[in-house]
Amino acid sequence: MAREELTRLTGTGTGECNKNDCPNVYRKASGAFIVQGDVSHAFAAPDGEGLVEIPEETLREAFRALGW
């Protein structure tokens, strides 16, 4: 899946995180979410899964974009 197929919910402003290398939340057409962030090693995720860490403000921004 290409990034262009996702709706970007965060990091769309003019600040530092308007680039593709910052933590972000995306929404798929199906309604599922894709989260981009720093790799976390908090615990070992099961095969086929990964852990990412995102700032609280990024999640709040995604909620605002969704009107939640």
Coordinates of N, CA and C in Angstrom, one line a residue:
M1 N 0.8 -1.2 0.0 CA 0.0 0.0 0.0 C 0.9 1.2 0.0
A2 N 0.6 2.2 -0.8 CA 1.3 3.4 -0.9 C 0.8 4.4 0.1
R3 N 1.7 5.3 0.6 CA 1.3 6.3 1.6 C 0.1 7.2 1.0
E4 N 0.2 7.4 -0.3 CA -0.8 8.3 -1.0 C -2.2 7.7 -0.9
E5 N -2.4 6.4 -0.6 CA -3.7 5.8 -0.4 C -4.3 6.0 1.0
L6 N -3.5 6.6 1.9 CA -4.0 6.8 3.2 C -4.4 8.2 3.5
T7 N -5.3 8.4 4.4 CA -5.6 9.8 4.8 C -4.8 10.2 6.0
R8 N -3.9 11.2 5.9 CA -3.1 11.6 7.0 C -3.8 12.4 7.9
L9 N -3.9 12.0 9.2 CA -4.6 12.8 10.2 C -3.8 13.7 11.0
T10 N -2.5 13.6 11.0 CA -1.6 14.4 11.9 C -0.4 14.9 11.1
G11 N 0.2 15.9 11.6 CA 1.4 16.4 11.0 C 1.2 17.2 9.7
T12 N 0.0 17.7 9.6 CA -0.3 18.4 8.3 C -0.1 19.9 8.4
G13 N 0.4 20.4 9.5 CA 0.6 21.8 9.7 C 1.9 22.3 9.1
T14 N 2.3 23.5 9.4 CA 3.5 24.0 8.8 C 4.8 23.9 9.7
G15 N 4.6 23.2 10.9 CA 5.7 23.1 11.8 C 6.7 22.0 11.4
E16 N 7.5 21.6 12.3 CA 8.6 20.6 12.1 C 8.0 19.3 11.6
C17 N 6.9 18.9 12.0 CA 6.3 17.6 11.7 C 5.4 17.6 10.5
N18 N 5.6 18.5 9.5 CA 4.9 18.4 8.3 C 5.6 17.6 7.3
K19 N 6.7 17.0 7.7 CA 7.5 16.1 6.8 C 7.1 14.7 7.1
N20 N 7.5 13.8 6.3 CA 7.1 12.4 6.4 C 7.9 11.6 7.4
D21 N 8.8 12.2 8.2 CA 9.7 11.5 9.1 C 9.3 11.7 10.6
C22 N 8.1 12.3 10.8 CA 7.7 12.5 12.2 C 6.6 11.5 12.5
P23 N 6.3 11.3 13.8 CA 5.2 10.4 14.2 C 3.9 10.9 13.6
N24 N 3.2 10.0 13.0 CA 1.9 10.4 12.4 C 0.9 9.2 12.6
V25 N -0.4 9.6 12.4 CA -1.5 8.6 12.4 C -2.2 8.8 11.0
Y26 N -2.4 7.7 10.3 CA -3.1 7.7 9.1 C -4.3 6.8 9.2
R27 N -5.3 7.0 8.3 CA -6.5 6.2 8.3 C -6.6 5.6 6.9
K28 N -6.9 4.3 6.9 CA -7.2 3.5 5.7 C -8.6 3.7 5.2
A29 N -8.9 3.4 4.0 CA -10.3 3.5 3.5 C -11.2 2.6 4.3
S30 N -10.7 1.5 4.8 CA -11.5 0.6 5.6 C -11.8 1.1 7.0
G31 N -11.2 2.2 7.4 CA -11.4 2.7 8.7 C -10.3 2.3 9.7
A32 N -9.4 1.4 9.3 CA -8.3 1.0 10.2 C -7.3 2.1 10.2
F33 N -6.4 2.1 11.2 CA -5.4 3.1 11.4 C -4.0 2.5 11.2
I34 N -3.1 3.4 10.7 CA -1.7 3.1 10.5 C -1.0 4.1 11.4
V35 N -0.1 3.7 12.3 CA 0.6 4.6 13.2 C 2.1 4.5 12.8
Q36 N 2.7 5.7 12.6 CA 4.1 5.8 12.3 C 4.8 6.4 13.5
G37 N 5.8 5.8 14.0 CA 6.5 6.4 15.2 C 7.8 5.7 15.4
D38 N 8.5 6.1 16.5 CA 9.8 5.4 16.8 C 9.5 4.0 17.2
V39 N 10.4 3.1 16.8 CA 10.3 1.7 17.2 C 10.5 1.6 18.7
S40 N 9.6 0.9 19.3 CA 9.7 0.7 20.8 C 10.1 -0.8 21.1
H41 N 10.9 -0.9 22.1 CA 11.3 -2.2 22.6 C 10.8 -2.5 24.0
A42 N 9.6 -2.0 24.3 CA 9.0 -2.1 25.6 C 8.7 -3.6 25.9
F43 N 8.4 -4.4 25.0 CA 8.3 -5.8 25.1 C 8.4 -6.4 23.7
A44 N 8.5 -7.7 23.7 CA 8.6 -8.4 22.4 C 7.2 -8.7 21.8
A45 N 7.0 -8.0 20.7 CA 5.7 -8.2 20.0 C 5.6 -9.6 19.3
P46 N 4.5 -10.1 19.1 CA 4.3 -11.4 18.4 C 4.8 -11.3 17.0
D47 N 5.2 -12.4 16.4 CA 5.6 -12.4 15.0 C 4.6 -11.7 14.1
G48 N 5.0 -10.9 13.2 CA 4.2 -10.2 12.3 C 3.6 -8.9 12.9
E49 N 4.0 -8.5 14.1 CA 3.5 -7.3 14.7 C 4.7 -6.4 15.1
G50 N 4.5 -5.2 15.3 CA 5.6 -4.3 15.7 C 5.0 -3.3 16.7
L51 N 5.9 -2.7 17.5 CA 5.5 -1.7 18.5 C 6.1 -0.4 18.0
V52 N 5.3 0.7 18.1 CA 5.8 2.0 17.8 C 5.4 3.0 19.0
E53 N 6.1 4.0 19.1 CA 5.9 5.0 20.2 C 5.6 6.3 19.5
I54 N 4.5 6.9 19.9 CA 4.1 8.2 19.4 C 3.8 9.2 20.6
P55 N 4.1 10.5 20.4 CA 3.7 11.4 21.5 C 2.2 11.5 21.7
E56 N 1.8 11.8 22.9 CA 0.4 12.0 23.2 C -0.2 13.0 22.3
E57 N 0.5 14.1 22.1 CA -0.1 15.2 21.3 C -0.4 14.7 19.8
T58 N 0.3 13.8 19.3 CA 0.0 13.2 18.0 C -1.3 12.5 18.0
L59 N -1.5 11.7 19.0 CA -2.8 11.0 19.2 C -4.0 12.0 19.4
R60 N -3.7 13.0 20.2 CA -4.8 14.0 20.4 C -5.1 14.7 19.1
E61 N -4.1 15.0 18.3 CA -4.3 15.7 17.0 C -5.1 14.8 16.1
A62 N -4.8 13.5 16.1 CA -5.6 12.5 15.3 C -7.1 12.5 15.7
F63 N -7.3 12.5 17.0 CA -8.7 12.6 17.5 C -9.4 13.8 17.1
R64 N -8.7 15.0 17.1 CA -9.3 16.3 16.7 C -9.7 16.2 15.2
A65 N -8.8 15.6 14.4 CA -9.0 15.6 13.0 C -10.2 14.7 12.7
L66 N -10.5 13.7 13.5 CA -11.7 12.9 13.3 C -12.9 13.4 14.0
G67 N -12.8 14.5 14.7 CA -13.9 15.1 15.4 C -14.3 14.4 16.6
W68 N -13.4 13.7 17.3 CA -13.7 12.9 18.5 C -13.4 13.7 19.7

